[in-house]
mmCIF file of N, CA and C in Angstrom:
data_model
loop_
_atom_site.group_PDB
_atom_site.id
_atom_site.type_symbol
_atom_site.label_atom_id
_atom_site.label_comp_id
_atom_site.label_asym_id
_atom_site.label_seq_id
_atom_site.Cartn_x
_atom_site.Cartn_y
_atom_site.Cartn_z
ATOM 1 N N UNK A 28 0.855 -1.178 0.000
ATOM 2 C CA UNK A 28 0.000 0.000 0.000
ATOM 3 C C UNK A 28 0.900 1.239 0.000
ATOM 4 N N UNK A 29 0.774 2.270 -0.979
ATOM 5 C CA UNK A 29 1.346 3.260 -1.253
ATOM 6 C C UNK A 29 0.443 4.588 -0.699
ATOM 7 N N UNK A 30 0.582 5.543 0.117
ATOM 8 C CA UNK A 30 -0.557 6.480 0.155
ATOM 9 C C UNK A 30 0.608 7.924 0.214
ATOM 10 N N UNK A 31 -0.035 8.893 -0.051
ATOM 11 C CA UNK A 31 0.762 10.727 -0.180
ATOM 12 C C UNK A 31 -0.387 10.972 0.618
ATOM 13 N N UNK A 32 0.189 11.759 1.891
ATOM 14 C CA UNK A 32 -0.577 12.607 2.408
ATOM 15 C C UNK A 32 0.408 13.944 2.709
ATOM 16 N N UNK A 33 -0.942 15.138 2.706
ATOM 17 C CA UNK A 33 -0.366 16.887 2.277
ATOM 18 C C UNK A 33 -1.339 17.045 3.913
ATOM 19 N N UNK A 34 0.120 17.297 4.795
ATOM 20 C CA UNK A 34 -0.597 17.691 6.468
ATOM 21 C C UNK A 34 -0.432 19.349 6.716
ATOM 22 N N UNK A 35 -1.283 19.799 7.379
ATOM 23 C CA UNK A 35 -1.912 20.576 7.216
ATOM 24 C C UNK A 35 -1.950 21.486 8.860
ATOM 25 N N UNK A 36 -1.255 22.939 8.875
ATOM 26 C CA UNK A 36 -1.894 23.645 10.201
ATOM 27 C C UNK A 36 -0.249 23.959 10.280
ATOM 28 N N UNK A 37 0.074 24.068 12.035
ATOM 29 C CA UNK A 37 1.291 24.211 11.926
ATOM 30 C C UNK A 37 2.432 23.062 12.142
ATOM 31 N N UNK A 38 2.395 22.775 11.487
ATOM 32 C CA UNK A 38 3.723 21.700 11.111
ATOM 33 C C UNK A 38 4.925 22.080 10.516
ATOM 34 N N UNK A 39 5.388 22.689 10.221
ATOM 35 C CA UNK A 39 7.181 23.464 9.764
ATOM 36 C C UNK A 39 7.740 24.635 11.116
ATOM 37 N N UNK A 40 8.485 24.110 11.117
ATOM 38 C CA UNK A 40 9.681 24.737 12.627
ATOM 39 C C UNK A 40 9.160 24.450 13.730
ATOM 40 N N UNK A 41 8.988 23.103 13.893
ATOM 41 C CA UNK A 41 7.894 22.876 15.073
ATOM 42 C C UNK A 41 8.526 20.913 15.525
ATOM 43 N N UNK A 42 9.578 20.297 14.296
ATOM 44 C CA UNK A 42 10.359 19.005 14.671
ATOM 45 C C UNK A 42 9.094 18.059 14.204
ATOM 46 N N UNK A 43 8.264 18.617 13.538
ATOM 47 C CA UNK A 43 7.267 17.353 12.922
ATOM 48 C C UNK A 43 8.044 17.044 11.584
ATOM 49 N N UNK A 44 8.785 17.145 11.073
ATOM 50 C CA UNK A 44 9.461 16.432 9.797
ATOM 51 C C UNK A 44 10.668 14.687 10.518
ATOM 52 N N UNK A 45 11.243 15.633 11.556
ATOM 53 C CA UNK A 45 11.857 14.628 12.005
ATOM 54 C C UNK A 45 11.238 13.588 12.754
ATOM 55 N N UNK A 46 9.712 13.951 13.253
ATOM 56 C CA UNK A 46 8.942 13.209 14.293
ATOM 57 C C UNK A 46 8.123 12.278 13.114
ATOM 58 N N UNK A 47 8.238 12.545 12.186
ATOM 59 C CA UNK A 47 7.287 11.208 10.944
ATOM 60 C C UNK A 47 8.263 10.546 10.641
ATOM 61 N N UNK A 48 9.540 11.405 10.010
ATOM 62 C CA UNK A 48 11.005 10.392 9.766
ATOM 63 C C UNK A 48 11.239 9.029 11.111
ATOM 64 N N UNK A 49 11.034 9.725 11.963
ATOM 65 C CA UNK A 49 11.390 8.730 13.525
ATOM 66 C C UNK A 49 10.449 7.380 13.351
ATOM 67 N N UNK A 50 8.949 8.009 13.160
ATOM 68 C CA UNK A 50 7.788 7.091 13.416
ATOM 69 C C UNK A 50 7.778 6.157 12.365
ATOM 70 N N UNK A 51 8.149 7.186 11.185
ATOM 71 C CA UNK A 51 7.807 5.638 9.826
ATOM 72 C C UNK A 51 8.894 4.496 10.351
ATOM 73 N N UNK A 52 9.788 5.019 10.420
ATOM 74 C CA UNK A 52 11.287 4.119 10.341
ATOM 75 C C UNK A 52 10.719 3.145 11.377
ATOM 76 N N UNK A 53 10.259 3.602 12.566
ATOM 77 C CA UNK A 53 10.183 2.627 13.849
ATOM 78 C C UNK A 53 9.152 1.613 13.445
ATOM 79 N N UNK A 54 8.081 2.314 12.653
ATOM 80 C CA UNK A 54 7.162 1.215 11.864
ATOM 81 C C UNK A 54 7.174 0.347 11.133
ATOM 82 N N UNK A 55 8.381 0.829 10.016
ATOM 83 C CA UNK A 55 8.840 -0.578 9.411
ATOM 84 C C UNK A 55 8.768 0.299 8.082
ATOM 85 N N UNK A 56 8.038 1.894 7.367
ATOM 86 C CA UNK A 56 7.639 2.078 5.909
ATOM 87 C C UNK A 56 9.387 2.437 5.762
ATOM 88 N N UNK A 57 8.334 2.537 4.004
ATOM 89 C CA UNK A 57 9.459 3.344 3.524
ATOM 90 C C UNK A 57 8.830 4.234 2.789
ATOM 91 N N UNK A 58 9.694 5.674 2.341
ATOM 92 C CA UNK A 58 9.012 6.874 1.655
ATOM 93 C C UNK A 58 10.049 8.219 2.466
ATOM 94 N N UNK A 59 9.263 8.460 2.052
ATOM 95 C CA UNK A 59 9.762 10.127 2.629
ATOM 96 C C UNK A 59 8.852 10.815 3.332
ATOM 97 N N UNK A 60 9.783 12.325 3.866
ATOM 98 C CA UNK A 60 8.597 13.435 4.514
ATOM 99 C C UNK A 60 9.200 14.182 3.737
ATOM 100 N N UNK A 61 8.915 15.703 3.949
ATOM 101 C CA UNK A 61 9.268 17.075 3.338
ATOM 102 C C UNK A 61 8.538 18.436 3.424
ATOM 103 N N UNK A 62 9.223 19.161 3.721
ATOM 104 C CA UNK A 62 8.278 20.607 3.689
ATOM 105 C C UNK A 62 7.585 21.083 2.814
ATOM 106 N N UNK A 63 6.463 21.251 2.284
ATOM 107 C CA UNK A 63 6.332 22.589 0.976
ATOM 108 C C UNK A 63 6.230 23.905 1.290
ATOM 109 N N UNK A 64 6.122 24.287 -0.153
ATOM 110 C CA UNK A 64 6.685 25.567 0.102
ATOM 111 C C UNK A 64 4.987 26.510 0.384
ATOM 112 N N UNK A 65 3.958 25.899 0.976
ATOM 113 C CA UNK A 65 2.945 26.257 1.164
ATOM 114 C C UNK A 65 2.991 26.317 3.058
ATOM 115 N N UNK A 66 3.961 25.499 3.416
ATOM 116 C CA UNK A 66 4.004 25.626 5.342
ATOM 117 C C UNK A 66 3.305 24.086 5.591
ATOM 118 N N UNK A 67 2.721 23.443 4.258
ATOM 119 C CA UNK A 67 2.297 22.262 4.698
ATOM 120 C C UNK A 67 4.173 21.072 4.656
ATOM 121 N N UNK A 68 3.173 19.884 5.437
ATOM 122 C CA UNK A 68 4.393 18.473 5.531
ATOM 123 C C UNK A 68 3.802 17.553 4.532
ATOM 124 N N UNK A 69 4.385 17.564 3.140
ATOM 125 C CA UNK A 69 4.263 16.260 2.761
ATOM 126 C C UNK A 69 4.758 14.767 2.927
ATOM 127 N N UNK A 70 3.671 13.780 2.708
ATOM 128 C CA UNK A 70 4.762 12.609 3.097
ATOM 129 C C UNK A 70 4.195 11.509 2.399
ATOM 130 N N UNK A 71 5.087 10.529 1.768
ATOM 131 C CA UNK A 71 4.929 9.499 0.724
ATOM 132 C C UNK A 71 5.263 8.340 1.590
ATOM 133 N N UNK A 72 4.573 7.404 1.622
ATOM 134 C CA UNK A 72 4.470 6.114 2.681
ATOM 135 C C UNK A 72 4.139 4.496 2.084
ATOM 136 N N UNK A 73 4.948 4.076 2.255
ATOM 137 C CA UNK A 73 4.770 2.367 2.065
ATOM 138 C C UNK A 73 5.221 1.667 2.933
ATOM 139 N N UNK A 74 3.860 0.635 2.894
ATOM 140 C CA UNK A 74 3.997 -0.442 3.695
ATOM 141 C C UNK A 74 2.383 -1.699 4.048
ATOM 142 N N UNK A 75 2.835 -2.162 5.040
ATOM 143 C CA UNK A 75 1.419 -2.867 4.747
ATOM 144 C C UNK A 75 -0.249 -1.907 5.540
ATOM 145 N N UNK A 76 -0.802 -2.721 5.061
ATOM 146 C CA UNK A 76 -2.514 -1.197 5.528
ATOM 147 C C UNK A 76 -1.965 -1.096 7.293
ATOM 148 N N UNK A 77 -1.697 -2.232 7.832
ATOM 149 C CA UNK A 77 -1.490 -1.694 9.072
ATOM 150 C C UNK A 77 -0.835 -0.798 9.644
ATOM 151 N N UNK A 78 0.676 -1.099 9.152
ATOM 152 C CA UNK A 78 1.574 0.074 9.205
ATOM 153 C C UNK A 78 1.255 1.048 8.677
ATOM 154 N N UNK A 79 0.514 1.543 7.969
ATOM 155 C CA UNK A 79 0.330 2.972 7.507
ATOM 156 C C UNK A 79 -1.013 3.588 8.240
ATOM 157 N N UNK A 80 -1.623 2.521 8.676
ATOM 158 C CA UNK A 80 -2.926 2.860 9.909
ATOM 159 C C UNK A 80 -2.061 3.472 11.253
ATOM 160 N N UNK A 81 -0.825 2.598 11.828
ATOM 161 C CA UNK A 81 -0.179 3.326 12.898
ATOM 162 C C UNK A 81 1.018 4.866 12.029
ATOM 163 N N UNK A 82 1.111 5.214 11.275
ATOM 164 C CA UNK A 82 1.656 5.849 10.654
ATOM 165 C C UNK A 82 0.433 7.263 10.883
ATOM 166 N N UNK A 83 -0.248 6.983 10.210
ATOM 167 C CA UNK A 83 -1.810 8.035 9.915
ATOM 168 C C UNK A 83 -1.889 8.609 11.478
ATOM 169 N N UNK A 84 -2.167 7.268 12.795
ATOM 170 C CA UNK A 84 -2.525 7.856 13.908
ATOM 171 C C UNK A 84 -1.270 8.767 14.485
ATOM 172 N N UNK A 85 -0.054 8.586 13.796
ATOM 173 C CA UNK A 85 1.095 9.476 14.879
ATOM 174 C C UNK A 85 0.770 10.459 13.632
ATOM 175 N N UNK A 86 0.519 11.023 12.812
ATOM 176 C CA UNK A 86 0.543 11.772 11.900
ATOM 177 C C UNK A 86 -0.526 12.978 12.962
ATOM 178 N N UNK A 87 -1.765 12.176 13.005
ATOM 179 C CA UNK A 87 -2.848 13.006 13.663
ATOM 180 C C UNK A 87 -2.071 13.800 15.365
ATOM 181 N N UNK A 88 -1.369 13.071 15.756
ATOM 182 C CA UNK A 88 -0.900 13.564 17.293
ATOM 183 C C UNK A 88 0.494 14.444 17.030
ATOM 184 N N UNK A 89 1.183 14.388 16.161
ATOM 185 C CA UNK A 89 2.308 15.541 15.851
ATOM 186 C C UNK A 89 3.165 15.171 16.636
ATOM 187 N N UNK A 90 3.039 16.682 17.283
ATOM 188 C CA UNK A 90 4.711 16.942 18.127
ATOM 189 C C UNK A 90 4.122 17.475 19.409
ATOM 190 N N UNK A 91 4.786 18.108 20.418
ATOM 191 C CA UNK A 91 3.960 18.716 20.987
ATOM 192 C C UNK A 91 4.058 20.419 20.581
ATOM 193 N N UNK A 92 4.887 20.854 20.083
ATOM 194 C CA UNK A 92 4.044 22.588 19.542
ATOM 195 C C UNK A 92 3.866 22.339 18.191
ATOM 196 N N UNK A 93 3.471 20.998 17.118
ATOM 197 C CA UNK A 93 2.529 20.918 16.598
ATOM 198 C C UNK A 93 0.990 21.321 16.799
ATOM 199 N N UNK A 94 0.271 21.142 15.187
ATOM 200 C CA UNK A 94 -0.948 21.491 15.144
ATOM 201 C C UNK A 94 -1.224 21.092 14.091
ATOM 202 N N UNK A 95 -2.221 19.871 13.841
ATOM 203 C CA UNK A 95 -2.420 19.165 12.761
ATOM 204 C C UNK A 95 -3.622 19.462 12.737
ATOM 205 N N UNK A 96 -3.832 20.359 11.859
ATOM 206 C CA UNK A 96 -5.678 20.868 11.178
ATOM 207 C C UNK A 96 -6.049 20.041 10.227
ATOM 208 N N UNK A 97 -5.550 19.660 9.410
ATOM 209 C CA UNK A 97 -6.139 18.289 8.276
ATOM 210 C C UNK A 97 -5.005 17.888 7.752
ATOM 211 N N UNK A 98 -5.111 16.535 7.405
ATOM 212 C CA UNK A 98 -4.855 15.950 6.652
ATOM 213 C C UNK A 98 -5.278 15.357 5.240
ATOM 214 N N UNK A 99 -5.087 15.934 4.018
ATOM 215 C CA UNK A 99 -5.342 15.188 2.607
ATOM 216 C C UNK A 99 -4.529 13.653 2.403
ATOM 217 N N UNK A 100 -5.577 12.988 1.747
ATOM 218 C CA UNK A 100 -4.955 11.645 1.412
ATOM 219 C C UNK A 100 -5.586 11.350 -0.153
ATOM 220 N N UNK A 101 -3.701 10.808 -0.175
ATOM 221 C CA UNK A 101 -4.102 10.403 -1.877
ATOM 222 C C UNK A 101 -3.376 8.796 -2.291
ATOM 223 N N UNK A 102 -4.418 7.913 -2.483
ATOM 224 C CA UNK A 102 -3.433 6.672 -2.441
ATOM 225 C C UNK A 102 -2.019 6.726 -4.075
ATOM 226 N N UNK A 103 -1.409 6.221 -3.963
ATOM 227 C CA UNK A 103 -0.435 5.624 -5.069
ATOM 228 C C UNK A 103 -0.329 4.876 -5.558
ATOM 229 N N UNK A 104 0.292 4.508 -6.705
ATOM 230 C CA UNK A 104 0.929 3.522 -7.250
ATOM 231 C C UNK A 104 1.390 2.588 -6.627
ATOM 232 N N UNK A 105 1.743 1.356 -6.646
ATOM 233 C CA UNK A 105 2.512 0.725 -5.559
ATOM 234 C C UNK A 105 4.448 1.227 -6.693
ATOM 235 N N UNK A 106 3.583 1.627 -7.549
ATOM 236 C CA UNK A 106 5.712 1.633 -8.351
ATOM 237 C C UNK A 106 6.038 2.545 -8.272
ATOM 238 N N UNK A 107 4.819 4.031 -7.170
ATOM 239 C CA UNK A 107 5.423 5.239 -6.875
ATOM 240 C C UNK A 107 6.794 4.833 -6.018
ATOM 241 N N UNK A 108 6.502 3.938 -5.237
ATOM 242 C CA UNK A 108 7.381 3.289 -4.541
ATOM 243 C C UNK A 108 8.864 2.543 -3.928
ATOM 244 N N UNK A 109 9.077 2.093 -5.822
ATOM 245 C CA UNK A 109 10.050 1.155 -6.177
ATOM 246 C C UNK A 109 11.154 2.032 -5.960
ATOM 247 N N UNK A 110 11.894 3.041 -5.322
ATOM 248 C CA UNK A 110 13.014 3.536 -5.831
ATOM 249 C C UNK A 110 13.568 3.712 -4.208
ATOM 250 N N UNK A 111 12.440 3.242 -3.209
ATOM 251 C CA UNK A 111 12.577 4.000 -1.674
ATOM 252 C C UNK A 111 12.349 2.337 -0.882
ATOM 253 N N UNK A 112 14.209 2.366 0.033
ATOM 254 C CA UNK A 112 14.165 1.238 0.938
ATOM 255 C C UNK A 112 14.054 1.402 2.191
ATOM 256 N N UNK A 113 14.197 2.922 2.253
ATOM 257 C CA UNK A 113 14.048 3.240 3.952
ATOM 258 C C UNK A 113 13.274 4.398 3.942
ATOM 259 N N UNK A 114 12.880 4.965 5.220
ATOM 260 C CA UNK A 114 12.099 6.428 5.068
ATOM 261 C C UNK A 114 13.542 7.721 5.763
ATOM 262 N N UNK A 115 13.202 8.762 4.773
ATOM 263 C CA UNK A 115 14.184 9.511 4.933
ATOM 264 C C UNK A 115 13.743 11.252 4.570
ATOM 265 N N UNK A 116 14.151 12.409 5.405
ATOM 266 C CA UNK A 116 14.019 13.255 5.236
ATOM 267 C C UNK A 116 14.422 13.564 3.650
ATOM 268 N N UNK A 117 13.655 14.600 2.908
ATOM 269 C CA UNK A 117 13.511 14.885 1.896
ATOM 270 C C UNK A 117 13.695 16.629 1.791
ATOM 271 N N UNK A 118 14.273 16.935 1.111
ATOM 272 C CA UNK A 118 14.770 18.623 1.212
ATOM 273 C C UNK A 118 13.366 19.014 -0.054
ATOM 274 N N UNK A 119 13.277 20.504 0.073
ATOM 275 C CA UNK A 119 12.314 20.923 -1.107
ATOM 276 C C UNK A 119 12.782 20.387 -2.650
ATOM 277 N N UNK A 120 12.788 20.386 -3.028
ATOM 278 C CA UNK A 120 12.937 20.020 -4.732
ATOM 279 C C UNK A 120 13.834 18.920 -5.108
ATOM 280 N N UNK A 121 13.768 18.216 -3.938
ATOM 281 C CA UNK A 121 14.585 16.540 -3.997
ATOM 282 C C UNK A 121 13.574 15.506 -4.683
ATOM 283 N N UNK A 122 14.709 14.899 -5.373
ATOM 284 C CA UNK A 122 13.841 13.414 -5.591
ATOM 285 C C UNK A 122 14.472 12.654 -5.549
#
C-alpha cells in the first residue's frame, strides 16, 4: 500500500518532519517526509494497511508545539514506490 498525504496547520519549525522520519522508520515504511513551500508536511508512505494505519494515527498527534488541522490523502501507485528502501528526510525540490 502506497498512500501521499499533504498535512496541514502548523507543522514546519515545530520538529514534525523529524517526528514522521522517527515514526515511519520505527514502523517498518518506507518513503519520505518534506516541507512545501505552502508551510504544509508532505509525506509518501509504504507499507502494509497496518503500518500505515499506525503511521496516519502518529501523523494526527504531531509533536507537541505541533498542530495538525487536516490531513489530505491520496493513495499511489505501488511503483510510486520502487526507488525507496528506507524512510528519509527529503529537502524541497529533492527526488
Amino acid at each position: 500500500m502506497v498512500q501521499q498525504y499533504l498535512v496541514k496547520g502548523r507543522v514546519q519549525g515545530v520538529g514534525f518532519r523529524w517526528f514522521v522520519q522517527y515514526e515511519a522508520a520505527r514502523i517498518g515504511l518506507r518513503g519520505w517526509v518534506r516541507n512545501t513551500d505552502d508551510g504544509d508536511v508532505e509525506v509518501m508512505a509504504a507499507g502494509s494497511p497496518a503500518q500505515i494505519e499506525q503511521l496516519v494515527l502518529a501523523l494526527h498527534k504531531g509533536t507537541r508545539g505541533s498542530r495538525v488541522d487536516k490531513i489530505e490523502v491520496h493513495p499511489l501507485a505501488e511503483s510510486e514506490a520502487t526507488s525507496c528502501n528506507h524512510f528519509r528526510l527529503k529537502e524541497h525540490g529533492n527526488e
